[in-house]
CSV table of C-alpha atoms in Angstrom, one decimal:
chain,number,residue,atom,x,y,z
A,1,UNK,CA,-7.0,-36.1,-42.8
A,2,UNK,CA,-3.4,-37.3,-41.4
A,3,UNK,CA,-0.9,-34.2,-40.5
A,4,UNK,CA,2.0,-33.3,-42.8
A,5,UNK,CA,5.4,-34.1,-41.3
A,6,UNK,CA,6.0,-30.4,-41.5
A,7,UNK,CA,2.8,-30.1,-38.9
A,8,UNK,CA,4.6,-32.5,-36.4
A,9,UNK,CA,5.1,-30.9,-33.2
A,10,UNK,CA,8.3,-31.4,-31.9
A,11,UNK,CA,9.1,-32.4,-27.8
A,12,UNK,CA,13.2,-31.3,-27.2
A,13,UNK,CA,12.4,-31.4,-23.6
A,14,UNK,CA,11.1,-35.3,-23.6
A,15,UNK,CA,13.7,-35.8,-26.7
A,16,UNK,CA,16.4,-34.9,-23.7
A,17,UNK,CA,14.9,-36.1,-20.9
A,18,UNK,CA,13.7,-38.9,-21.7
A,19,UNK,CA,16.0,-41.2,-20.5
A,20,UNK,CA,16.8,-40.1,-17.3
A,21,UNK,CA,13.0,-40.1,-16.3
A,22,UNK,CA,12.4,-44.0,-17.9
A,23,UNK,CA,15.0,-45.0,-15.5
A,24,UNK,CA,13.6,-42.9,-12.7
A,25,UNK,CA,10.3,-44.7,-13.2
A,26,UNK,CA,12.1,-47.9,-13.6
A,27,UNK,CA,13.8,-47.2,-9.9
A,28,UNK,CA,10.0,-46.6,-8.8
A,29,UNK,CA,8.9,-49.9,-10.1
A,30,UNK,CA,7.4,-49.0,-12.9
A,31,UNK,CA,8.7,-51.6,-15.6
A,32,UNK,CA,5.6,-51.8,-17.5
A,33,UNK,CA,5.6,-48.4,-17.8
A,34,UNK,CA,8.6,-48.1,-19.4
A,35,UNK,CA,8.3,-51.0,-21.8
A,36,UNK,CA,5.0,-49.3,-23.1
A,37,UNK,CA,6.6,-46.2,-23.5
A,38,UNK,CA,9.0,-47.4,-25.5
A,39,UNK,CA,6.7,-48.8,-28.0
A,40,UNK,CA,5.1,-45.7,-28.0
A,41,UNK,CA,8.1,-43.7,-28.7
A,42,UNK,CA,8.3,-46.0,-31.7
A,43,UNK,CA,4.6,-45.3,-33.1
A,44,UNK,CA,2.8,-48.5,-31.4
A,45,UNK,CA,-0.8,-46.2,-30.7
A,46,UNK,CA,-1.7,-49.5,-27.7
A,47,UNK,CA,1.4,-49.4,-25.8
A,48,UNK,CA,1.1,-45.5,-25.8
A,49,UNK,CA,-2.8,-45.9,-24.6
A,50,UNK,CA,-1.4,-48.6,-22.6
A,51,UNK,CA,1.6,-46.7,-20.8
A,52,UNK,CA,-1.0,-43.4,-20.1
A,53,UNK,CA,-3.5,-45.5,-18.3
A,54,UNK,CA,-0.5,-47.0,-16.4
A,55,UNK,CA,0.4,-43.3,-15.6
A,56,UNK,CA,-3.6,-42.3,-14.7
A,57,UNK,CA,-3.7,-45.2,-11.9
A,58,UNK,CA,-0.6,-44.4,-10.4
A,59,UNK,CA,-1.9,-40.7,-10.0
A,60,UNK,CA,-4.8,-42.6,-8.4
A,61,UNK,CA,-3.3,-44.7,-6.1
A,62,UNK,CA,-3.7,-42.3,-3.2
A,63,UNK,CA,-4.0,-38.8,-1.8
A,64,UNK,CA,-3.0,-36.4,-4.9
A,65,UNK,CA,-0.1,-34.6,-2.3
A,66,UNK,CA,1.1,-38.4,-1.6
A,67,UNK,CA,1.9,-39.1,-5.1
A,68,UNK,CA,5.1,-39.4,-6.5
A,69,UNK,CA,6.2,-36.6,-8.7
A,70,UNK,CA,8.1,-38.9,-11.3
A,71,UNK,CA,4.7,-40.6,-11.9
A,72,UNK,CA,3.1,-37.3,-12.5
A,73,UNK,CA,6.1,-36.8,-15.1
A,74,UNK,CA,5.1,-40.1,-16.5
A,75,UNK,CA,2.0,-39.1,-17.1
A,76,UNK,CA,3.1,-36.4,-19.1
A,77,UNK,CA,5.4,-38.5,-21.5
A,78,UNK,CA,2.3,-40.9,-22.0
A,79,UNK,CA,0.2,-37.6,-22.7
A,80,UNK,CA,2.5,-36.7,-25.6
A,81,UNK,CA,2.9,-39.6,-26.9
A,82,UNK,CA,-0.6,-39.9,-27.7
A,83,UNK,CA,-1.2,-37.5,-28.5
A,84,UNK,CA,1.3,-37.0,-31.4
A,85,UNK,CA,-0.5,-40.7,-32.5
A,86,UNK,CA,-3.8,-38.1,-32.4
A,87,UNK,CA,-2.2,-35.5,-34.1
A,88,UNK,CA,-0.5,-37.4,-37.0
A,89,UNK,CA,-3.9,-39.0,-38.2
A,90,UNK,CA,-5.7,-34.9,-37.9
A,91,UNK,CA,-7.6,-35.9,-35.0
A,92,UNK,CA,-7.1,-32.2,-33.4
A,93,UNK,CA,-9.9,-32.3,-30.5
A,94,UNK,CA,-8.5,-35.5,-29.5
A,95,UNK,CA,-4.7,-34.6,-29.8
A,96,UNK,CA,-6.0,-30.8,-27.6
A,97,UNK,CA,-7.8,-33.2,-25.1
A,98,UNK,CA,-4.9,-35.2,-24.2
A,99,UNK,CA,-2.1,-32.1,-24.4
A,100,UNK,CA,-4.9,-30.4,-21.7
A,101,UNK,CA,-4.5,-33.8,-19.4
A,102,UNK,CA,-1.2,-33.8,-19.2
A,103,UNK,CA,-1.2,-30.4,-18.1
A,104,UNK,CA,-4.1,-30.5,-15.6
A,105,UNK,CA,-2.5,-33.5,-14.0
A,106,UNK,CA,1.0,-34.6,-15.1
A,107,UNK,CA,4.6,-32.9,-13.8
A,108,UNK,CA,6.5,-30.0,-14.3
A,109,UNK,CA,9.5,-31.4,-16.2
A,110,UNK,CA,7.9,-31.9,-20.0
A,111,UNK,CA,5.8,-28.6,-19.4
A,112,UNK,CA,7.3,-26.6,-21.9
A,113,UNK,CA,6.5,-29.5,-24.7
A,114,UNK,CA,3.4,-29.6,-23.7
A,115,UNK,CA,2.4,-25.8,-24.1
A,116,UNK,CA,4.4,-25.7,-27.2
A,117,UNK,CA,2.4,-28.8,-28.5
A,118,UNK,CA,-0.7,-27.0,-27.6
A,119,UNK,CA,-0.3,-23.6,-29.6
A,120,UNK,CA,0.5,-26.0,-32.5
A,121,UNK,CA,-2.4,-28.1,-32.4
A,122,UNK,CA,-4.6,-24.9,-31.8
A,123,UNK,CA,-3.3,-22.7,-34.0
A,124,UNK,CA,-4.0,-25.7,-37.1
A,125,UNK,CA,-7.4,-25.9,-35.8
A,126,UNK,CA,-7.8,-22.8,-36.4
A,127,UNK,CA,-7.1,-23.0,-39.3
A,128,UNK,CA,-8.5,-25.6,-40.7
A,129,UNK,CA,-12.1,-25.7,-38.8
A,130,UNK,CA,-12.7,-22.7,-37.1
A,131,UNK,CA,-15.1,-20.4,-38.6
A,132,UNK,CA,-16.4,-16.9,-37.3
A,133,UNK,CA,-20.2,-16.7,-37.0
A,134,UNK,CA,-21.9,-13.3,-36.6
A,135,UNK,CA,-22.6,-12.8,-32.3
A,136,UNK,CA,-25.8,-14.0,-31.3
A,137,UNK,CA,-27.7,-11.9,-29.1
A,138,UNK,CA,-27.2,-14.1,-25.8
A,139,UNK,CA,-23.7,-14.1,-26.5
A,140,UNK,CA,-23.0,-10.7,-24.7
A,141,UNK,CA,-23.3,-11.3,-21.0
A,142,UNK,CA,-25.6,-8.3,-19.5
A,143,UNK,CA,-25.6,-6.6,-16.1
A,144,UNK,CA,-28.7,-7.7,-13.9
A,145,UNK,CA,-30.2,-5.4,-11.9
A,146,UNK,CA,-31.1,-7.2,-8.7
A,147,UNK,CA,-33.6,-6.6,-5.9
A,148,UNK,CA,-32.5,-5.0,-2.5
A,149,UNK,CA,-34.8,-6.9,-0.6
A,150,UNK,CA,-34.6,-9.9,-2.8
A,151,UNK,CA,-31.0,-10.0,-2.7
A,152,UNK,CA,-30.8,-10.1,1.1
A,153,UNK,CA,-33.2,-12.6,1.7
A,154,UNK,CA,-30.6,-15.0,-0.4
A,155,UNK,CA,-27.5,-13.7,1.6
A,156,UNK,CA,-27.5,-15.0,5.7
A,157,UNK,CA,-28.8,-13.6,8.6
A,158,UNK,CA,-27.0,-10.4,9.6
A,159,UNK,CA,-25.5,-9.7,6.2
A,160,UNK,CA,-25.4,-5.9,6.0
A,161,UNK,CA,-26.5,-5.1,9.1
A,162,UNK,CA,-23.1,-4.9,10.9
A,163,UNK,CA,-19.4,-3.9,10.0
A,164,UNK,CA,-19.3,-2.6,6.3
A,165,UNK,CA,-15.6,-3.0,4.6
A,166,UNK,CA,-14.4,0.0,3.7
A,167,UNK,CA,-14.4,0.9,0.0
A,168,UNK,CA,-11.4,3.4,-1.1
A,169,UNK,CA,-10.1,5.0,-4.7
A,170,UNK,CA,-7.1,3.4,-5.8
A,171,UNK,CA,-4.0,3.9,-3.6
A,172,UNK,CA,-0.3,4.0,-3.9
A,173,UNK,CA,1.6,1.0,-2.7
A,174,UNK,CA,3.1,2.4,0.3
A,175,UNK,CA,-0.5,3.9,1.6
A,176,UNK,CA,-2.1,0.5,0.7
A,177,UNK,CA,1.1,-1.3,2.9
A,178,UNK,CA,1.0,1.6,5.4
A,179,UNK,CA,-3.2,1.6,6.6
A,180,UNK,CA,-4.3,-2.0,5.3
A,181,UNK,CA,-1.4,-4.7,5.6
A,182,UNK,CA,0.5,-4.0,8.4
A,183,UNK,CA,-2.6,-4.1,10.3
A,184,UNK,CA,-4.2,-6.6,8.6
A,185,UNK,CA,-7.1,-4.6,7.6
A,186,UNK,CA,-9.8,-6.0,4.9
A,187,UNK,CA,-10.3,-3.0,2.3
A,188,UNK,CA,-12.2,-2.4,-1.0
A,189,UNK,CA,-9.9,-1.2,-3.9
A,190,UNK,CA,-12.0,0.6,-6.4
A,191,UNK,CA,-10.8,1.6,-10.0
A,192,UNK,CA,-7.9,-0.9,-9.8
A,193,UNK,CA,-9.0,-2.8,-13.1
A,194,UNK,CA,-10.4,-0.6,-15.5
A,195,UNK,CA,-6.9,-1.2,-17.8
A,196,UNK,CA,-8.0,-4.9,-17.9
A,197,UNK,CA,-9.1,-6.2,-21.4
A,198,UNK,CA,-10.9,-8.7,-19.1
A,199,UNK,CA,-13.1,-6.4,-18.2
A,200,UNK,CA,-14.7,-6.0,-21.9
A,201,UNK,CA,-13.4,-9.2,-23.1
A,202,UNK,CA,-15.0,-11.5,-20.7
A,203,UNK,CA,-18.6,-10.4,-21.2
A,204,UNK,CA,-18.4,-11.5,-24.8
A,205,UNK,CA,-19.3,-15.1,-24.6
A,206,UNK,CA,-18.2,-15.4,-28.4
A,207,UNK,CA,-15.4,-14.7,-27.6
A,208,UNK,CA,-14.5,-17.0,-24.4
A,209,UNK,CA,-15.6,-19.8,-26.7
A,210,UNK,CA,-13.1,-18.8,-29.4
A,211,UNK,CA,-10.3,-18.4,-27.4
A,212,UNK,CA,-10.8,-21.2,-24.7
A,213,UNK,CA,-13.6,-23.3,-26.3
A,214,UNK,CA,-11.6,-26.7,-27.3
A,215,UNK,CA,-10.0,-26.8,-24.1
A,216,UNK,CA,-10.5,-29.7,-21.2
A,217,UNK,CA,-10.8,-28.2,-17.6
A,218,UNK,CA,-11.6,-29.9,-14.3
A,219,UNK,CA,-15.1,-28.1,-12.9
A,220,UNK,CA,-16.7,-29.7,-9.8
A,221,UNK,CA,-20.8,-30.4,-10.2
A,222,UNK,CA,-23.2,-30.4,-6.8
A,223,UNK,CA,-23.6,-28.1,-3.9
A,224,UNK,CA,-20.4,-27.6,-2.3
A,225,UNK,CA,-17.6,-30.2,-1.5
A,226,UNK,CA,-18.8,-31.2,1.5
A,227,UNK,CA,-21.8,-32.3,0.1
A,228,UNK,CA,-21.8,-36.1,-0.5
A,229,UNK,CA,-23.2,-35.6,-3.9
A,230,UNK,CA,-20.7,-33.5,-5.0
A,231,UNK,CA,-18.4,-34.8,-7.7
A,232,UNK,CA,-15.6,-33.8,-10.4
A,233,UNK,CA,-15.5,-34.2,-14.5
A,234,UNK,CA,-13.6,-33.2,-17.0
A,235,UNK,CA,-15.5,-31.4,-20.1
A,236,UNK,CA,-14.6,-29.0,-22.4
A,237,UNK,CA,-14.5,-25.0,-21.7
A,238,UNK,CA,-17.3,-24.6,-24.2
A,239,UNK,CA,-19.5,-27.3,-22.7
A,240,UNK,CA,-19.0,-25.9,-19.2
A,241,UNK,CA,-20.1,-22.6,-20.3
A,242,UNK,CA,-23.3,-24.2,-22.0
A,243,UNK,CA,-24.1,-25.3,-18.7
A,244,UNK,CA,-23.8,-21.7,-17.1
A,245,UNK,CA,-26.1,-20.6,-19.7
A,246,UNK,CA,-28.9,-23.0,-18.9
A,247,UNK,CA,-28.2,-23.0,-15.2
A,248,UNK,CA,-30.9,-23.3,-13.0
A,249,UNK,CA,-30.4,-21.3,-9.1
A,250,UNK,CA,-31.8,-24.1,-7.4
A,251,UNK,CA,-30.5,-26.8,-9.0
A,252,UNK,CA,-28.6,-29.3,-7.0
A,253,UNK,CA,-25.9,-30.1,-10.0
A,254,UNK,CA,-24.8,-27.0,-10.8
A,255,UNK,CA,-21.4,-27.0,-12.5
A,256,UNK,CA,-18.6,-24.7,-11.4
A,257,UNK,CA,-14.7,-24.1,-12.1
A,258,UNK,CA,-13.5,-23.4,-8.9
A,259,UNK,CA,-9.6,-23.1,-7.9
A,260,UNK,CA,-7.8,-24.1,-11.0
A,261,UNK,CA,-4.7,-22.6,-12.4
A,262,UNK,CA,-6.6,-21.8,-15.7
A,263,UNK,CA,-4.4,-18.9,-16.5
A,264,UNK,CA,-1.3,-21.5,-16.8
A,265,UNK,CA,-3.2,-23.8,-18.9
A,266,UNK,CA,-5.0,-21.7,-21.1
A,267,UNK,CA,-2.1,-18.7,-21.8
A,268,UNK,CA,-4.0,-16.5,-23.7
A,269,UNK,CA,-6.5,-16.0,-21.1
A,270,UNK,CA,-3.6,-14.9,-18.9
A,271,UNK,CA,-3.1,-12.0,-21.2
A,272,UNK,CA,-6.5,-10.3,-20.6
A,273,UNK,CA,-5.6,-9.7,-17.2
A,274,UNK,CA,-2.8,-8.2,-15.2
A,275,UNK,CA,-1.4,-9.0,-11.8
A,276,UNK,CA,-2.1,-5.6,-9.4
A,277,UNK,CA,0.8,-4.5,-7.6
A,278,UNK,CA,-0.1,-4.4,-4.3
A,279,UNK,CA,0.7,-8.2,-4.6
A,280,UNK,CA,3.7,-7.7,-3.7
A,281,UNK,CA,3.5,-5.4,-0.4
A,282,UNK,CA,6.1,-5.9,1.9
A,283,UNK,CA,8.2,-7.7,-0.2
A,284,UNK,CA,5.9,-10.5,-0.6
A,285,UNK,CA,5.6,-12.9,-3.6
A,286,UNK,CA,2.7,-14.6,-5.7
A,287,UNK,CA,2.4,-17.6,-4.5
A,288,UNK,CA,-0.3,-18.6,-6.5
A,289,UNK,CA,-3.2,-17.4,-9.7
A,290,UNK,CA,-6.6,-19.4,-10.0
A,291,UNK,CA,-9.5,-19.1,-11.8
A,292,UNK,CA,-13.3,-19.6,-10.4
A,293,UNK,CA,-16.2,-19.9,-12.9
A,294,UNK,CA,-19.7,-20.8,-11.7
A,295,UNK,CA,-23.0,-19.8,-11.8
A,296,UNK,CA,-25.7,-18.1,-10.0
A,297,UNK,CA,-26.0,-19.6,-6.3
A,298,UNK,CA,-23.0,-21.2,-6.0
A,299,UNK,CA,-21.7,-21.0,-2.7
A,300,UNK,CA,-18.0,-22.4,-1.2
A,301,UNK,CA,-18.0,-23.2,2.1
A,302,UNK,CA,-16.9,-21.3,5.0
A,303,UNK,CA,-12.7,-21.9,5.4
A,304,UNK,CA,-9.9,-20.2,5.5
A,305,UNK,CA,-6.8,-20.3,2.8
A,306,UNK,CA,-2.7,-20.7,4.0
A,307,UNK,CA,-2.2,-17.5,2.5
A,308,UNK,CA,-3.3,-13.4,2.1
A,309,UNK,CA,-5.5,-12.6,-0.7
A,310,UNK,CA,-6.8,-10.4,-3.5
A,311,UNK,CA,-9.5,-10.5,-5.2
A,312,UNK,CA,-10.6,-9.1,-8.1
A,313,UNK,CA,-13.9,-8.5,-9.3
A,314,UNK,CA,-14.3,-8.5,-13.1
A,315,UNK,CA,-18.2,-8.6,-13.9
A,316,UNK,CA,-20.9,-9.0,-11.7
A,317,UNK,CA,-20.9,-8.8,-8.0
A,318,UNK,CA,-20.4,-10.8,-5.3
A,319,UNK,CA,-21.3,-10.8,-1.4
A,320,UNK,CA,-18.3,-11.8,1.0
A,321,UNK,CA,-18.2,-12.2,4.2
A,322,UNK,CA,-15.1,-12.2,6.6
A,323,UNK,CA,-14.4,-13.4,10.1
A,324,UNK,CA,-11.6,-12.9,11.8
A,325,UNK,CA,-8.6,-15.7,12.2
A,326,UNK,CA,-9.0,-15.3,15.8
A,327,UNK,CA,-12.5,-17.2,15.7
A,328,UNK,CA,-11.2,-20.4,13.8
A,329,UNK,CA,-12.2,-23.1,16.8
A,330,UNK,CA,-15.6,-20.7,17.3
A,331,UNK,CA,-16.7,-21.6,13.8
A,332,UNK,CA,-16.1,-25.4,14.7
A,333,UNK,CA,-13.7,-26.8,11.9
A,334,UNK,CA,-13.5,-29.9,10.5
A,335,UNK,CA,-11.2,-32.7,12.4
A,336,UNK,CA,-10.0,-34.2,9.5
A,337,UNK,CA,-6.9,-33.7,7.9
A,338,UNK,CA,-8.4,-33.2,4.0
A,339,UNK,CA,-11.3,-30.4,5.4
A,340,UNK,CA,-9.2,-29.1,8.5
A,341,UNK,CA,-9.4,-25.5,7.0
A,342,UNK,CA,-13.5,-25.6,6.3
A,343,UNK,CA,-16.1,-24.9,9.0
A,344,UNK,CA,-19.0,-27.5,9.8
A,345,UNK,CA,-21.2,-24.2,9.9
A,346,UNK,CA,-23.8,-23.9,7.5
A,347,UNK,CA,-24.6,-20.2,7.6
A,348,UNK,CA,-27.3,-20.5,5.3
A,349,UNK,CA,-29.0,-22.4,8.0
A,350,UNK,CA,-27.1,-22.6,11.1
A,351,UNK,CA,-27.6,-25.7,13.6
A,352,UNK,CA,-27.4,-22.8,17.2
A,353,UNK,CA,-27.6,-26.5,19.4
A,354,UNK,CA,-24.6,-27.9,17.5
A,355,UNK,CA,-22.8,-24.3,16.9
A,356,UNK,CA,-23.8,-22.0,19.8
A,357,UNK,CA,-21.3,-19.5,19.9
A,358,UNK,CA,-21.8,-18.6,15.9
A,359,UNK,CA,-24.5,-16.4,16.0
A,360,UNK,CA,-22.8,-13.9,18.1
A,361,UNK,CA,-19.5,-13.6,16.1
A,362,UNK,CA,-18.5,-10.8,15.1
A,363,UNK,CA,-17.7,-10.2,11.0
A,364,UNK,CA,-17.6,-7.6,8.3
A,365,UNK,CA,-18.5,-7.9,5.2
A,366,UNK,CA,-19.8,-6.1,1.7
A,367,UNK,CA,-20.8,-6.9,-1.7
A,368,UNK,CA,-18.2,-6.6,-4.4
A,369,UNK,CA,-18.9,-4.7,-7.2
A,370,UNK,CA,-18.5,-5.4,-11.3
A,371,UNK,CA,-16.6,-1.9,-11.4
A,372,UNK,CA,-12.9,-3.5,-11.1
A,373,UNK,CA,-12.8,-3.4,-7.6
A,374,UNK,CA,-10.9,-5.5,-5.3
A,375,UNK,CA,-10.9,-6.5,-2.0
A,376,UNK,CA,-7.8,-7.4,0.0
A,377,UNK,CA,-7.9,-10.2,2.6
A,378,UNK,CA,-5.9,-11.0,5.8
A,379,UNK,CA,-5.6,-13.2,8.4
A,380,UNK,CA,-9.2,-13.4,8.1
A,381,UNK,CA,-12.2,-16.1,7.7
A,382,UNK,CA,-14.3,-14.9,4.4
A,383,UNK,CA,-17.4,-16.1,2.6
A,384,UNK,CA,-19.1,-14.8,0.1
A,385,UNK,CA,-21.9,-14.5,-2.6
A,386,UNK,CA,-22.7,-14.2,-5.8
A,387,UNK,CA,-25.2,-11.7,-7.2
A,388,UNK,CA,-24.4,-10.9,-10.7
A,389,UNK,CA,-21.3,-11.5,-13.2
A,390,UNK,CA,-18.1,-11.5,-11.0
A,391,UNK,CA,-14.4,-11.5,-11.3
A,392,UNK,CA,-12.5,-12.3,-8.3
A,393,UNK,CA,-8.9,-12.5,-8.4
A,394,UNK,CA,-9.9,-15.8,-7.5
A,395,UNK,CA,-12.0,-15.0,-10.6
A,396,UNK,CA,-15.4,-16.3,-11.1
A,397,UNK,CA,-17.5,-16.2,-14.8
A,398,UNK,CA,-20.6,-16.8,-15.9
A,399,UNK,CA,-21.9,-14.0,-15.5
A,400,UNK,CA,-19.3,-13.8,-12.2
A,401,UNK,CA,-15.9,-13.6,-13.1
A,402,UNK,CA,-13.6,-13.0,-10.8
A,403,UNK,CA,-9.9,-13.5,-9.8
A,404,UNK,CA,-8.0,-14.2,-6.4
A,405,UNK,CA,-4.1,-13.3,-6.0
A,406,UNK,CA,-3.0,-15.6,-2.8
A,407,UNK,CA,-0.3,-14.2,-0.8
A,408,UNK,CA,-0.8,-15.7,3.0
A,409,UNK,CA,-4.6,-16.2,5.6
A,410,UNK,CA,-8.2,-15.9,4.6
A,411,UNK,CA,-11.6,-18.1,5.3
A,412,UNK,CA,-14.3,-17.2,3.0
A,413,UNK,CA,-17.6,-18.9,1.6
A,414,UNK,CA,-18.6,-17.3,-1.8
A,415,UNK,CA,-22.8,-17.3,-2.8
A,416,UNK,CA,-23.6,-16.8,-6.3
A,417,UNK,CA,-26.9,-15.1,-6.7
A,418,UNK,CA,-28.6,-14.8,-10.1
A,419,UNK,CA,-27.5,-16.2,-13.8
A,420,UNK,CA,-24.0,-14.9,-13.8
A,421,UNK,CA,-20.3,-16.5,-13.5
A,422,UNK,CA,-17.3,-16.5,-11.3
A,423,UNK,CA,-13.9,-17.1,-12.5
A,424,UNK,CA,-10.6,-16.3,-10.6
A,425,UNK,CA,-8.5,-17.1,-7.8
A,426,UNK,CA,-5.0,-16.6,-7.8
């Protein structure tokens, strides 16, 4: 089925800026870019393949940070080019997989065409091919009641056993600035989230699938990523959550969308939840809103973060534990530049010959609750693990969503525990 000319989606920003970016790429060398680009402007469906793959090694030809940011932009010209091509001849989930490409990894300048060229090619297949089924029973995510004594032999040594953080009702602003962030206290919000459609919304798998099923997201697959078996894919939202579903705790390929700016990419997920205002304490800003899915067991190494955070638990729970900044060379960080901010510590099995000063470290730590709570981080060294559904502002699904809300310092290591999800950082 081809598309109706009055189904074209149009591109003003690319329309406009298209010439000024073909002769920025030409000033970057990129000649062969710009004669396929032209084609493809034109309708030619090879050149347009052509100039994307162009695009995709230059985004390749080094450290992301390292790239050029008018090759990134080039990527997303090549993205809409095909996938107009895809859309004209009503291939939808092709057109959506492309659109979702060039916003995972192209530039900022043809953003706006790209969103709008997504709610277009949703919204007609929708339309045309969507069609609602009556909820299976497995489609409702459900609260697991865990074993005390089971869930601390899965969490590390000492868990529990020390420094609790302290868990409080919901505060005003200036108490939360006055007793917690001037002194750079951890503290657990409680009661912060219960206005969140999140809260309801996310434990209906139905209807994560509905709204965010078609879409491509990058999830990473193995232990952790310091694991040498540890890898990236692309796949779609509703594959991913297939693989939550039939997640095994001990497998070594477990799949997990972890840091990802999911909220930008996929807007009507951003709706469900809100940003909390003790965000912006002291004046502060958000500097950034990710989203962490994954399974039960999933851990992420122990590090620490260039900013504060928040984090906000949406279903499930989740063990975290913090150490303070002060510690960083006692919890022996990597030397190299790319893992410089994650410990070599395991503390799931700790080498006391190679790390001898970990054991006696001091830390608090606690287990998040599925009750909206959220925990406030800073100028501190966290991990963390999953026991049940969790949102963490970072945000974590499956059964653990959970969302993270970056404003300065934290290390953490996050442990799923169980069959549920994680989902959010931001």
């Amino acid at each position: 089925m081809s598309s109706s000319s009055s189904e074209h989606f149009e591109t003003p920003a690319l329309d406009s800026e298209c010439p000024t970016l073909l002769h920025a790429i030409t000033e970057h060398g990129g000649y062969a870019y710009v004669s396929m680009a032209t084609l493809a402007a034109a309708g030619d469906p090879r050149a347009a393949e052509a100039a994307l793959e162009i695009a995709w090694e230059q985004l390749h030809s080094g450290p992301w940070h390292s790239v050029d940011p008018v090759w990134r932009d080039a990527y997303s010209m090549a993205c809409l080019h095909v996938a107009r091509l895809h859309f004209f001849k009503g291939e939808l989930s092709e057109a959506l997989r492309v659109l979702d490409m060039g916003l995972i990894m192209g530039g900022t300048l043809l953003r706006k065409d790209l969103d709008s060229a997504v709610q277009k090619v949703s919204a007609l297949a929708g339309d045309t091919s969507r069609v609602s089924e009556p909820r299976a029973e497995g489609d409702v995510l459900r609260q697991v009641e865990l074993d005390e004594a089971e869930v601390l032999r899965s969490l590390p040594v000492k868990s529990l056993s020390l420094k609790i953080v302290l868990k409080i009702p919901a505060i005003s602003l200036e108490g939360f600035l006055r007793e917690y962030f001037i002194s750079g206290s951890p503290v657990i919000i409680s009661d912060s989230m219960a206005h969140w459609p999140a809260r309801t919304k996310w434990n209906d798998m139905d209807y994560l699938r509905r709204v965010a099923g078609d879409r491509t997201v990058p999830v990473e697959v193995g232990k952790n990523y310091l694991c040498p078996e540890w890898k990236q894919e692309l796949i779609t939202f509703s594959q991913f959550l297939a693989r939550i579903e039939a997640n095994d705790c001990s497998s070594a390929d477990r799949t997990y969308l972890a840091q990802h700016p999911l909220f930008d990419q996929i807007s009507e997920l951003r709706k469900d939840i809100c940003i909390p205002d003790y965000c912006f304490a002291g004046g502060g800003e958000l500097r950034s809103l990710n989203a962490w899915f994954g399974p039960a067991g999933t851990v992420t190494p122990l590090h620490h973060d260039p900013h504060h955070n928040i984090l906000a638990q949406v279903a499930g729970k989740k063990y975290i534990r913090l150490y303070p900044s002060s510690l960083s060379e006692e919890l022996y960080p990597y030397t190299e530049t790319m893992l410089k901010n994650s410990s070599q510590v395991d503390l799931d099995n700790i080498d006391e010959r190679r790390f001898p000063k970990v054991h006696d470290l001091e830390f608090q730590d606690c287990i998040l609750e599925e009750a909206g709570e959220a925990v406030n981080f800073l100028d501190a060294r966290l991990k963390g693990l999953c026991l049940n559904p969790i949102i963490f502002y970072n945000l974590y699904y499956k059964c653990n969503y959970f969302v993270l809300f970056t404003r300065w310092l934290v290390t953490y290591i996050k442990y799923n525990v169980n069959k549920i999800l994680d989902l959010i950082q931001l």
